[in-house]
Structures are given as structure tokens and as C-alpha cells.
């Protein structure tokens, strides 16, 4: 059984920064792509950023230049550094990873950008 646990969400003012973390635990043999998705109220879940096992990255246009995804393969972890946050970034952020050839999701962490 594999679990993804996110942390680092919270309330931040516009222009502020947050760093999300996601750690995979359990019986982990192989981790391929890892990424972050988000879902705002009344909207569909959308891709924010993803990173391959070889560190190739891909970002949604709305976060390019503001967010940075990274991973630590030794820790089976993925991170999302979010800078210059905007109110429209408010959402529940979910960690996603392909572990042991299966897709796993975290439980989500709330990010609220408000003054």
C-alpha cells in the first residue's frame, strides 16, 4: 500500500509564497512522474505542474514563472514552490504520482490567497 501525504498549505496574502511538500510512504519500488493538481470550488481539477523521473518539468500557463516543481528521488518526495501568489490560485492542491506503475493521489491541502 502506498500513501501520498501533502503538507505546507495555508492562508497567504496576495504576492506571498508557500511551499508544498508531498512524501510517498509504504512499499515504494519505483516512482515515475510526480505532479501537482488543484481544484477550485465549482471547477474541475487541473494540472499545475509535473516532473518526470529525469527531472523534465511541465507547467500550466497560469503558473509559469511563478511556481517551481522539484523532486527528491532519495526521499520519494515532490515539492511545489509557489511565489507571487494570486487570489485565483486559491484551491485544494493534490499531489499525484505514478508509483509501482499505479497512479496515486494525496488527500489534498488547502491553499487560500486572500488579504
Coordinates of C-alpha atoms in Angstrom, one line a residue:
X1 CA 0.0 0.0 0.0
X2 CA 1.3 3.4 -1.0
X3 CA 0.3 6.7 0.6
X4 CA 1.0 10.3 -0.5
X5 CA 0.9 12.9 2.2
X6 CA 0.9 16.6 1.4
X7 CA 1.8 19.5 3.7
X8 CA 2.5 23.2 3.5
X9 CA -0.8 24.6 2.6
X10 CA -2.4 27.6 4.4
X11 CA -3.6 31.2 4.2
X12 CA -1.3 33.7 2.5
X13 CA -1.7 37.3 1.2
X14 CA -1.5 38.1 -2.5
X15 CA 2.1 38.3 -3.6
X16 CA 3.2 35.9 -0.9
X17 CA 4.8 32.5 -1.1
X18 CA 4.1 29.0 0.0
X19 CA 6.0 25.7 -0.4
X20 CA 4.0 22.5 -0.7
X21 CA 5.6 19.1 0.1
X22 CA 4.4 15.6 -0.7
X23 CA 6.1 12.4 0.6
X24 CA 5.3 8.9 -0.6
X25 CA 5.3 6.2 2.0
X26 CA 4.7 2.5 2.1
X27 CA 6.1 -0.1 -0.3
X28 CA 7.7 2.0 -3.0
X29 CA 9.7 0.2 -5.7
X30 CA 9.6 2.7 -8.5
X31 CA 8.4 6.3 -8.9
X32 CA 7.8 7.7 -12.3
X33 CA 6.1 11.1 -13.0
X34 CA 5.1 13.2 -10.0
X35 CA 3.0 16.3 -10.0
X36 CA 0.6 18.7 -8.5
X37 CA -3.0 19.3 -9.5
X38 CA -5.5 21.8 -8.0
X39 CA -9.3 22.1 -7.8
X40 CA -11.0 25.4 -7.0
X41 CA -14.7 25.5 -5.9
X42 CA -17.0 24.8 -8.7
X43 CA -14.2 24.0 -11.1
X44 CA -12.6 20.8 -12.5
X45 CA -9.3 19.5 -11.2
X46 CA -6.4 20.9 -13.3
X47 CA -2.8 20.2 -13.8
X48 CA -0.5 22.7 -12.1
X49 CA 2.9 21.2 -12.7
X50 CA 4.6 17.8 -13.2
X51 CA 8.1 16.4 -13.2
X52 CA 9.4 13.2 -14.7
X53 CA 11.9 10.8 -13.2
X54 CA 14.6 12.5 -15.2
X55 CA 13.5 16.0 -14.0
X56 CA 11.7 17.2 -17.1
X57 CA 9.2 19.7 -16.0
X58 CA 5.9 20.9 -17.4
X59 CA 3.7 23.8 -16.1
X60 CA 0.3 25.2 -16.6
X61 CA 0.4 28.5 -18.4
X62 CA -1.2 30.2 -15.5
X63 CA 1.7 29.4 -13.1
X64 CA 4.7 29.6 -15.4
X65 CA 7.4 31.9 -14.0
X66 CA 5.8 31.8 -10.5
X67 CA 5.8 28.2 -9.4
X68 CA 8.6 25.7 -9.4
X69 CA 8.3 22.0 -9.1
X70 CA 11.2 19.8 -7.8
X71 CA 11.7 16.3 -6.5
X72 CA 14.0 14.4 -4.2
X73 CA 14.2 10.8 -5.5
X74 CA 16.0 9.6 -2.4
X75 CA 13.1 10.7 -0.3
X76 CA 10.3 9.9 -2.8
X77 CA 9.2 13.5 -2.4
X78 CA 7.9 16.2 -4.7
X79 CA 7.7 19.9 -3.9
X80 CA 6.0 22.9 -5.2
X81 CA 7.4 26.4 -4.5
X82 CA 4.7 28.9 -5.2
X83 CA 5.7 32.6 -5.4
X84 CA 3.8 35.7 -6.3
X85 CA 0.5 34.0 -5.3
X86 CA -2.7 35.4 -6.6
X87 CA -6.3 35.0 -5.3
X88 CA -7.1 32.8 -8.3
X89 CA -4.5 30.3 -7.1
X90 CA -6.9 29.5 -4.2
X91 CA -7.7 25.8 -4.4
X92 CA -7.2 22.4 -2.9
X93 CA -3.8 21.2 -4.2
X94 CA -3.3 17.5 -4.7
X95 CA -0.2 15.5 -5.1
X96 CA -0.1 12.9 -7.8
X97 CA 2.5 10.2 -8.6
X98 CA 2.9 7.1 -10.6
X99 CA 4.3 4.6 -8.0
X100 CA 4.9 1.0 -8.8
X101 CA 3.2 1.6 -12.2
X102 CA -0.1 2.8 -10.5
X103 CA -1.5 6.3 -10.1
X104 CA -1.7 7.5 -6.5
X105 CA -3.3 10.7 -5.1
X106 CA -2.8 12.6 -1.9
X107 CA -5.6 13.8 0.3
X108 CA -5.2 17.4 -0.7
X109 CA -4.0 20.5 1.1
X110 CA -5.9 23.8 1.0
X111 CA -4.2 27.0 -0.3
X112 CA -6.0 30.2 0.2
X113 CA -4.7 33.5 -1.2
X114 CA -6.6 36.4 0.4
X115 CA -6.0 39.8 2.0

